[in-house]
Structures are given as structure tokens and as C-alpha cells.
XYZ file of C-alpha atoms in Angstrom:
562
model
C 62.549 61.425 106.983
C 62.893 58.835 104.278
C 64.612 61.406 102.053
C 67.075 62.192 104.850
C 67.928 58.488 105.203
C 68.475 58.190 101.450
C 70.737 61.207 101.533
C 72.710 59.697 104.420
C 73.096 56.405 102.536
C 74.218 58.221 99.389
C 76.686 60.262 101.436
C 78.124 57.142 103.035
C 78.406 55.292 99.742
C 79.935 58.347 98.095
C 82.510 58.673 100.858
C 83.368 54.979 100.637
C 83.807 55.300 96.901
C 86.021 58.340 97.337
C 88.137 56.524 99.894
C 88.617 53.647 97.471
C 89.622 56.004 94.672
C 92.044 57.879 96.921
C 93.593 54.552 97.961
C 94.342 53.735 94.327
C 95.976 57.084 93.602
C 99.766 57.218 93.701
C 102.467 59.847 93.282
C 101.393 63.503 93.151
C 97.753 62.525 92.569
C 97.636 60.955 96.033
C 98.448 64.288 97.693
C 95.815 65.670 100.038
C 96.452 69.343 100.714
C 95.990 70.680 104.214
C 93.651 73.684 104.388
C 94.720 77.203 105.224
C 94.394 77.336 109.014
C 92.867 80.809 109.123
C 90.244 80.188 106.457
C 89.379 76.755 107.866
C 88.860 78.115 111.366
C 86.653 80.947 110.100
C 84.584 78.527 107.985
C 84.305 76.130 110.921
C 83.004 78.945 113.086
C 80.452 79.975 110.465
C 79.096 76.455 109.899
C 78.409 76.151 113.637
C 76.223 79.262 113.559
C 72.698 78.211 112.556
C 71.745 81.827 111.769
C 74.530 82.392 109.244
C 73.635 82.850 105.598
C 74.803 80.265 103.081
C 76.297 83.052 100.956
C 78.604 84.086 103.812
C 79.846 80.534 104.354
C 80.345 80.035 100.608
C 82.300 83.299 100.355
C 84.619 82.165 103.128
C 85.127 78.671 101.661
C 85.802 80.164 98.222
C 89.083 81.617 99.521
C 90.757 78.196 99.726
C 90.893 75.762 96.774
C 91.291 72.838 99.191
C 87.877 73.448 100.762
C 86.184 73.992 97.394
C 87.661 70.800 95.917
C 86.321 68.721 98.799
C 82.880 70.369 98.710
C 82.483 69.874 94.947
C 83.880 66.356 95.131
C 81.450 65.252 97.853
C 78.432 67.053 96.403
C 78.886 65.638 92.910
C 79.551 62.133 94.253
C 76.223 62.228 96.101
C 73.965 63.784 93.482
C 75.424 63.094 90.054
C 74.052 59.539 89.987
C 70.428 60.673 90.243
C 70.577 62.611 86.983
C 71.056 66.119 88.317
C 73.241 68.678 86.555
C 76.818 68.852 87.888
C 77.489 71.107 90.867
C 80.027 73.789 89.986
C 79.994 76.320 92.845
C 80.666 76.222 96.573
C 77.292 77.770 97.388
C 75.264 75.090 95.591
C 77.473 72.357 97.046
C 76.840 73.585 100.601
C 73.083 73.728 100.009
C 72.989 70.217 98.530
C 75.175 68.646 101.209
C 73.564 70.187 104.263
C 75.258 71.590 107.353
C 75.935 68.229 109.037
C 77.719 66.770 106.019
C 79.702 69.975 105.448
C 80.770 69.959 109.094
C 81.903 66.341 108.752
C 83.914 67.228 105.641
C 85.609 70.116 107.452
C 86.573 67.888 110.379
C 88.122 65.300 108.048
C 90.055 67.979 106.164
C 91.449 69.314 109.434
C 93.001 65.905 110.165
C 95.379 66.285 107.231
C 99.030 66.825 108.130
C 100.496 70.249 107.418
C 103.843 70.473 105.581
C 106.754 70.679 108.040
C 109.252 72.516 105.839
C 108.677 76.263 106.279
C 110.058 77.115 102.823
C 107.809 74.588 101.098
C 104.857 75.827 103.149
C 105.665 79.399 102.135
C 105.416 78.553 98.428
C 102.235 76.527 98.916
C 100.631 79.527 100.616
C 102.016 81.769 97.869
C 100.229 79.723 95.205
C 97.116 79.506 97.367
C 97.088 83.311 97.520
C 97.419 83.470 93.742
C 94.450 81.091 93.385
C 92.414 83.301 95.695
C 93.239 86.523 93.827
C 92.594 84.949 90.427
C 89.179 83.796 91.602
C 88.171 87.275 92.766
C 89.325 88.907 89.513
C 87.475 86.222 87.528
C 84.337 87.114 89.456
C 84.882 90.804 88.694
C 85.055 89.963 84.979
C 81.972 87.737 85.188
C 79.879 90.343 86.997
C 80.583 92.731 84.132
C 79.919 90.439 81.158
C 78.262 87.195 82.392
C 76.638 87.769 85.764
C 74.878 84.388 85.838
C 78.263 82.637 85.680
C 79.888 84.676 88.467
C 79.958 81.805 90.994
C 81.294 79.342 88.424
C 83.925 81.816 87.242
C 85.101 82.300 90.811
C 85.336 78.533 91.352
C 87.233 77.974 88.087
C 89.637 80.823 88.848
C 90.276 79.369 92.293
C 91.328 76.013 90.797
C 93.324 77.374 87.860
C 96.761 77.198 89.526
C 96.283 74.040 91.574
C 99.028 72.383 89.500
C 101.658 74.670 91.030
C 100.517 73.810 94.546
C 100.762 70.158 93.508
C 104.301 70.600 92.170
C 105.414 72.410 95.324
C 104.217 69.740 97.728
C 105.320 66.841 95.496
C 108.861 68.082 94.776
C 109.467 69.872 98.078
C 112.957 71.366 98.371
C 113.642 70.872 94.672
C 110.778 73.213 93.858
C 111.918 75.741 96.469
C 115.389 75.912 94.927
C 113.917 76.565 91.487
C 111.408 79.131 92.765
C 114.069 81.111 94.615
C 116.266 81.209 91.526
C 113.830 81.683 88.624
C 110.678 83.551 87.751
C 107.361 81.715 87.583
C 107.561 81.063 83.841
C 111.124 79.788 84.207
C 110.134 77.486 87.047
C 107.275 75.975 85.048
C 109.590 75.487 82.050
C 112.172 73.680 84.183
C 109.471 71.541 85.781
C 108.271 70.465 82.356
C 111.736 69.704 80.988
C 113.661 68.406 83.993
C 110.903 66.676 85.944
C 108.351 65.988 83.166
C 105.826 67.838 85.312
C 103.508 70.032 83.229
C 101.701 72.089 85.877
C 98.637 72.747 83.697
C 98.080 69.134 82.647
C 98.950 67.690 86.045
C 96.641 70.163 87.746
C 93.751 69.338 85.409
C 94.315 65.600 85.882
C 94.441 66.021 89.658
C 91.137 67.913 89.636
C 89.521 65.393 87.301
C 90.551 62.494 89.550
C 89.154 64.375 92.533
C 85.703 64.569 91.019
C 85.633 68.139 89.692
C 83.013 68.180 86.887
C 83.933 68.823 83.269
C 81.635 71.848 83.311
C 84.385 73.590 85.303
C 87.422 71.728 84.020
C 86.995 72.906 80.419
C 87.757 76.457 81.632
C 91.034 75.215 83.151
C 92.137 72.473 80.742
C 93.002 73.938 77.332
C 92.532 70.522 75.688
C 89.057 69.915 77.113
C 85.946 70.314 74.959
C 83.115 72.661 75.833
C 79.658 71.135 75.475
C 77.649 74.263 76.330
C 77.714 77.412 74.229
C 76.374 79.489 77.131
C 79.433 78.604 79.241
C 82.007 79.088 76.493
C 82.983 82.510 77.846
C 84.316 80.918 81.047
C 87.647 79.869 79.528
C 88.789 83.279 78.166
C 87.309 84.932 81.247
C 89.385 82.848 83.651
C 92.487 83.213 81.479
C 91.988 87.000 81.406
C 91.814 87.046 85.203
C 95.036 85.040 85.386
C 96.652 87.469 82.941
C 95.811 90.451 85.153
C 97.165 88.765 88.281
C 100.327 87.724 86.424
C 100.903 91.291 85.208
C 100.361 92.660 88.707
C 102.789 90.211 90.325
C 105.455 90.953 87.692
C 105.120 94.746 88.072
C 103.657 95.115 84.564
C 100.272 96.405 85.705
C 100.535 99.635 83.712
C 100.957 97.736 80.438
C 97.387 96.454 80.712
C 95.908 99.834 81.628
C 92.878 101.095 79.662
C 93.982 102.815 76.488
C 97.160 100.744 76.124
C 97.590 98.285 73.251
C 97.050 94.804 74.635
C 99.382 91.964 73.573
C 98.259 90.125 70.460
C 97.732 86.869 72.383
C 95.999 88.507 75.333
C 92.932 86.644 76.606
C 91.358 90.009 77.409
C 91.039 90.661 73.674
C 88.815 87.594 73.291
C 86.240 89.052 75.682
C 85.652 92.008 73.312
C 85.063 94.506 76.117
C 84.198 98.104 75.346
C 86.230 100.921 76.926
C 83.739 101.567 79.703
C 83.530 97.920 80.725
C 87.287 97.432 80.779
C 87.882 100.665 82.686
C 85.452 99.581 85.397
C 86.993 96.096 85.578
C 90.530 97.516 85.681
C 89.685 99.921 88.495
C 87.933 97.274 90.608
C 90.783 94.828 90.003
C 93.320 97.495 90.952
C 91.546 98.338 94.176
C 91.351 94.681 95.167
C 94.904 93.683 94.203
C 96.532 96.700 95.819
C 94.473 96.375 99.001
C 95.278 92.643 99.147
C 98.976 93.372 98.778
C 98.917 96.104 101.402
C 97.105 93.731 103.766
C 99.698 91.049 103.082
C 102.556 93.455 103.794
C 100.838 94.659 106.950
C 100.503 91.089 108.203
C 104.164 90.398 107.397
C 105.216 93.445 109.406
C 103.103 92.262 112.348
C 104.548 88.755 112.135
C 108.103 90.108 112.138
C 107.541 92.570 114.986
C 105.728 90.112 117.277
C 107.912 88.086 119.619
C 106.039 84.816 119.727
C 106.996 81.772 121.799
C 108.808 78.734 120.427
C 105.615 76.691 120.662
C 103.548 79.193 118.681
C 103.007 78.601 114.986
C 103.692 81.399 112.446
C 100.282 80.635 110.923
C 98.555 81.490 114.189
C 100.143 84.948 114.502
C 97.480 87.641 114.420
C 94.760 85.079 113.697
C 91.754 87.110 114.771
C 92.815 90.304 112.980
C 93.561 88.451 109.763
C 90.209 86.668 109.930
C 88.333 89.948 110.242
C 90.359 91.551 107.466
C 89.778 88.530 105.208
C 85.982 88.694 105.481
C 85.816 92.504 105.325
C 88.057 92.614 102.263
C 86.036 90.127 100.224
C 82.590 91.427 101.201
C 83.560 95.054 100.609
C 85.133 94.455 97.209
C 82.345 92.310 95.825
C 79.821 94.811 97.133
C 81.476 97.915 95.714
C 83.859 98.673 98.560
C 83.690 100.742 101.704
C 84.837 104.325 101.401
C 85.882 104.562 105.029
C 87.977 101.370 104.963
C 89.474 102.256 101.608
C 90.576 105.610 102.985
C 92.057 103.978 106.077
C 94.095 101.578 103.936
C 95.369 104.316 101.680
C 96.294 106.556 104.611
C 98.265 103.806 106.344
C 101.526 105.107 107.863
C 104.597 104.612 105.743
C 107.659 102.757 106.883
C 110.584 104.671 108.366
C 113.132 102.062 107.347
C 116.699 103.045 106.546
C 117.090 104.281 103.015
C 118.944 101.811 100.778
C 122.080 102.806 98.950
C 121.486 104.036 95.411
C 123.412 105.409 92.487
C 123.085 109.029 93.663
C 126.285 111.046 94.021
C 126.570 114.598 95.261
C 128.244 117.033 92.895
C 131.732 117.971 94.066
C 132.425 120.474 91.310
C 130.411 123.543 90.406
C 126.737 122.940 89.804
C 126.938 124.324 86.284
C 129.334 122.137 84.320
C 131.432 123.633 81.513
C 129.494 121.929 78.738
C 126.204 123.058 80.315
C 124.504 119.714 79.656
C 121.434 120.746 81.634
C 121.008 124.216 80.072
C 120.795 125.843 83.493
C 123.479 128.532 83.147
C 122.319 132.165 83.403
C 123.421 132.954 79.842
C 120.946 130.389 78.508
C 118.181 131.502 80.831
C 116.542 134.382 79.025
C 113.592 135.961 80.793
C 110.383 134.369 79.515
C 107.614 136.879 79.987
C 105.211 135.544 77.359
C 103.472 132.174 77.290
C 104.202 129.700 74.489
C 100.503 129.293 73.621
C 98.893 132.327 72.031
C 95.279 131.233 72.498
C 93.777 131.633 75.983
C 93.772 128.500 78.106
C 90.460 126.865 78.863
C 89.335 126.790 82.460
C 90.578 123.627 84.125
C 88.070 121.517 86.017
C 89.465 118.773 88.234
C 88.099 115.348 87.256
C 86.380 113.473 90.058
C 88.183 110.423 91.385
C 86.409 107.095 91.754
C 86.732 107.339 95.544
C 85.557 110.397 97.395
C 87.183 112.070 100.350
C 90.672 113.370 100.911
C 91.983 112.464 97.449
C 89.228 114.362 95.645
C 89.824 117.457 97.787
C 93.562 117.368 97.084
C 93.004 117.167 93.324
C 90.485 120.012 93.485
C 92.895 122.193 95.468
C 95.752 121.438 93.074
C 93.576 122.240 90.065
C 92.659 125.610 91.585
C 96.305 126.243 92.402
C 97.335 125.528 88.805
C 94.515 127.675 87.426
C 95.396 130.694 89.599
C 99.166 130.592 88.993
C 100.784 133.509 87.167
C 104.004 131.762 86.083
C 105.268 128.254 85.481
C 107.916 128.574 88.207
C 105.225 129.438 90.730
C 102.913 126.572 89.814
C 105.652 123.903 89.793
C 107.045 125.090 93.137
C 103.603 125.045 94.726
C 102.810 121.561 93.365
C 106.057 120.123 94.751
C 105.130 121.413 98.198
C 101.416 120.602 98.026
C 101.934 116.938 97.081
C 104.029 116.485 100.240
C 102.300 118.799 102.730
C 98.691 117.848 101.950
C 99.019 114.991 99.472
C 99.812 111.296 99.930
C 103.509 111.535 99.018
C 106.591 111.753 101.220
C 109.059 113.141 98.664
C 108.777 115.110 95.431
C 111.426 116.405 93.061
C 111.831 118.282 89.804
C 114.530 116.581 87.743
C 116.294 117.930 84.652
C 117.897 115.425 82.263
C 121.073 116.280 80.358
C 121.189 116.577 76.591
C 123.044 113.272 76.191
C 120.567 111.495 78.528
C 123.436 110.140 80.648
C 122.954 112.335 83.707
C 120.208 114.145 85.551
C 120.098 116.738 88.309
C 117.560 117.613 90.998
C 116.815 121.329 90.649
C 113.989 121.528 93.219
C 112.710 119.078 95.827
C 110.583 118.667 98.917
C 110.617 115.977 101.598
C 113.141 114.143 103.808
C 116.312 112.766 102.311
C 116.100 114.955 99.221
C 118.605 117.630 98.283
C 118.831 120.157 95.503
C 121.904 119.548 93.399
C 121.910 115.766 93.639
C 123.330 114.392 90.425
C 121.980 111.123 89.070
C 124.018 108.892 86.792
C 121.704 107.209 84.283
C 123.523 103.956 83.580
C 120.537 102.359 81.864
C 119.740 104.204 78.605
C 116.293 102.571 78.580
C 115.304 103.727 82.067
C 112.108 105.815 82.381
C 114.088 108.929 83.284
C 116.569 108.538 80.414
C 113.811 107.849 77.877
C 111.531 110.467 79.488
C 108.333 108.451 79.668
C 105.775 108.009 82.437
C 106.302 105.213 84.939
C 104.316 104.390 88.079
C 105.683 101.515 90.152
C 103.098 100.849 92.849
C 104.900 98.126 94.745
C 108.186 96.278 94.813
C 109.948 93.656 96.922
C 113.326 95.313 96.574
C 114.918 98.578 95.541
C 113.911 99.380 91.967
C 116.708 100.232 89.553
C 114.255 102.227 87.441
C 113.692 104.630 90.342
C 116.016 107.646 90.320
C 116.364 107.309 94.105
C 116.192 103.539 94.523
C 112.689 103.461 95.995
C 110.625 100.284 95.860
C 107.634 102.269 94.592
C 107.611 105.608 92.791
C 105.830 107.817 90.261
C 107.647 109.598 87.442
C 106.338 111.618 84.516
C 107.744 114.171 82.043
C 106.201 117.635 82.188
C 105.751 120.103 79.339
C 108.018 122.795 80.780
C 109.647 125.459 78.624
C 113.181 124.086 78.891
C 115.752 122.954 76.344
C 116.320 119.541 77.927
C 113.753 117.064 79.314
C 112.163 117.799 82.690
C 110.391 115.234 84.890
C 108.252 115.315 88.031
C 109.036 112.620 90.617
C 107.141 111.496 93.739
C 107.149 108.565 96.152
C 105.621 107.579 99.501
C 108.914 106.556 101.098
C 111.682 104.199 100.108
C 109.897 101.109 101.435
C 106.231 102.108 101.195
C 103.770 101.255 98.441
C 101.859 103.820 96.400
C 98.123 103.473 96.899
C 95.731 103.390 93.973
C 94.340 106.808 94.901
C 97.865 108.271 95.127
C 98.549 106.991 91.604
C 95.438 108.693 90.293
C 96.256 111.935 92.116
C 99.714 111.986 90.523
C 98.443 111.233 87.022
C 95.611 113.746 87.268
C 97.927 116.507 88.488
C 100.454 115.826 85.716
C 97.686 115.885 83.097
C 96.291 119.201 84.369
C 99.785 120.667 84.697
C 100.789 119.750 81.135
C 97.630 121.379 79.781
C 98.254 124.556 81.747
C 102.020 125.085 81.372
C 102.040 126.166 77.681
C 99.741 129.091 78.556
C 101.959 130.334 81.410
C 105.079 132.497 81.072
C 108.354 131.439 82.661
C 110.497 128.329 82.802
C 111.326 125.936 85.619
C 112.248 126.736 89.227
C 115.980 126.225 89.839
C 116.794 126.121 93.546
C 120.494 125.337 93.254
C 122.696 127.196 95.721
């Protein structure tokens, strides 16, 4: 009883001290962010349940940097004076504060005024989402190389980009204009030069003035000193997580794939991961980031399709479904994932939106041009009855995918189909059909590139909107099709110029066909749909098996031009 009274007195004195400090703050440092309405309501519901586990409440709170800042601020203000070590995670803060104090903190946070400008609010939520994703990826890294620091890594990752939230709310419309015009790096450069607002330094100062302990801040502030050798890995770990999220958002995810040469200044290099560790981290990060993006797109579609009243808030649209998805997503990913839910996400129906205009033109002249740039004329097509490889091909065994179910069966069936084929024309034709009929793709095509790499032609295709004989003008000499290299674009906000058909997401890879000019296999899940992580692996696995098998088969490529 006496201890409870002391705790209450410390809490009251800590809150009074915090109020005094907040009163002295001016400018951007006086900003008090409003919480995310969905996460706050879910956390408020959990704290009222006396049977809920602390881990569940901490997991929910760890999705919003605003809640974590207030929990760490209050917990450290109460307990730091009695000589305890600093509190650096939401879970420990909740345990130290107790349910009554946490409930009081939540109620005070809910009194904060939400931003009125919808555009400013959009960018605040955008940065909040980035904080959330960085924190989860940081935890994935920590569970692989420093399990004891997993909670701290998640907290540090969550606070890493708080400076951008600060800039958005402080500058308002000025920030929106920059963000709509420039990329993230360009925005931060302009903020530093035009407004003297360094997002990293301002964010670190804001956190320091809000009572975040140095044990976490050193992982965020590049100029801060680390006083503990055991925690030194936190800084490169959090920076590596930010690097992965940055690459994903900028559609450069494939450049950080296992086996690729990492940039010389990459924070991932500092972690000195072996191939097995990085492969596991990359796969878990991919599953989370792609599922999070698909969930975000799904919620956007629901928000657009719902006809809500004038008095209803956009934040409240689909509140219950988003709450359930939020908890399920985090618990499943940190626990290894649910096969059933993963399959449901990957088998989500694709959009039937109108196909955007692209640079495809139908051939008006004869399909075989006089210069025979594609080497498709009958005089060049000698009958190929013998395989290129003299030695017998080894039996092909389909590699198992990380997720079981439909994807594994498709790969197994395709591997058997490739193994049993008697000619290259037969196997390519069957693969084009199989990827559409039983696979995850909506369209497939076999594309032949001209000798000068300025044009390409579809010689065989399957799926809606495709047509044999479509001629593609390759205006960009560095495009994946012109350079004949593999490219998998899993998601895009607009029509991708690198796609031969203008799709937002697509998969393209050269195949080792016996033809005089380059040949590529193309697939997508629709012009507006994303390519799931399993669909990417199916495509890559099939191309790998196909390229190993083709040299041992007689024949060329199927040409279905009329």
C-alpha cells in the first residue's frame, strides 16, 4: 500500500514536471502528435481487458510512435530518479507504469487535436506507416542476430523517422507541396536548405526533449555516443531496416536480393550476415512488406468504394476490419506467419480496371519485315531436330517454396511438364498456358527482340488483352526488354514504363531459347494488380528450370503469328 502511494506521488510529480517542460517548448518541439485513431482504439480496448497479456498490449502500442513516446517518457520520468536502468521498450514501460497509469496516459493522448488538413494528415499517416514498417523489419533483423535486443530494436526503428512527421505537421502545406513534387531524398534536401530543418537532427532533438533515453537515441542519432558495447549493434541494425524499407518503397527491392552485390555504404554490410541469415531475413521482410502493401491497397479500395456520410471521418471507414487485420498481421509475421492467411492474401482477386494506354502498336504491314529483324522468316527457320547440348540432361526436381500449398503444387506440375516435353516449342507453349490457367498470373507472352534492340514482337501469348503480332517500340535502350535482363516489379502506383505492356507490376526474364535474337518470357497479374511474393518465386523457379532444360531439347520457339 505504501509502495502504491509512492508510485502515485512519483507519477504525479513526473507528470507535473513533464507539463512544465512541455510549456517551455516552442516551435516544432512543442508539437504533440495525435495518435492513429485505429491503433489507439484497439489499445484502449485491450487495456480495459484485465485478462489480456502485456505482450499483446505492447504489440499493439508498438505500431504507433506517438503511443510509444508517451509510454517511455512517463515510465522513465517515474523510475529514472531511483537509480534504475532506463526503460527502452513499450512492454517494460507498461509493466512499470501499471494499467491505471497507462489508461490515464491514453485518455490524455486522445484529447489531442487531429490535423484538419486532409493532405497534411495523409503525409503524417504515410510517415507513421513507414515508422511502423521499419520497426517490424528491425525486429526481424534483431531476432536473427541479437534476439535479446528485439524489443529495443523495434522501439528504435519505430522512432527513426519521427523527424519527417515533425516536419510535416510543422510546415503543413509547404511540406505537402514539396512531397507531391519530389522524392523523399529531394524533400529532405530542400527542407535542410530552404527551411534549415534537418529531419534527422530535429527528430533526435525532439525525442531527447520528450524524455527518450540515450540508450535508444544513440541508434537514431548518428552523432550520439554509445556507452554499451553489447548494444552497439542496434545502430547498424536499425539503419539496415530503414535501408530495406527505403528500397521497397522506391521499387528497388530486387537490388538488395540475396546474391546481389550490396552498395558499398550499405548498413547491411556492417551486420556481417552469412548467406543463410540474410536469405531468411529477406524472405520474412518480403512477406511482411508485400502483405502490408496489399492490405493498404485493399483498405484504399474499400474506402473509395464505400459511400460514407458527410459526418463520417475517412479514418473511421472500415474500422473493425482494419483493427482485426492489424493485429493478425503483426502476430502472424512475428510468429512465423499463417499459411492459410498467406494463401488468402496471395489469391486475392485482381482488379478489372480499364487498361491504361501504352506504347503498343499493332503491325499494319506484313508480320515479317523485309530486313527480318526478328529472324522469324521461314528461310531462316531451319528444322532443329537435335538438341544443342550433347550430354544428357539431369533429372529436374522442383525446389520447394517457403510456403506450402497451391504454389508448391504449381511449381511441381510445371517441373514435370518441362521434364516430359519432347521439344522446346512444346514446353514453352505449355508453360505459357499453365501459368495462366493454373498459376497466379493473368497474362503471359513470349516476346522476341529485334537485332537492333529497338523493337520487339509478341510471337505467342495467353490471357485477356494480349494478341500475337503486337509490335513493341523500345524507346528506352536501357529498358529490361531492350537490355534482356530479368526484372520483377511487384508493385507500382502508376503504369510502369519498363513494362512492355504498361502494367504497374510485371515479371520479365530472358530464356535460353535456340533463336538468333533475344527471347523473353513475360507475365503479370493484371494491369493494376500487384504480384504476390509467391507468384514472384513461381516465375523465377520456372524460368530457372526452363533455362536448364531448353539446351537439351530440340526445336526453337513457338511462333503463333497468323
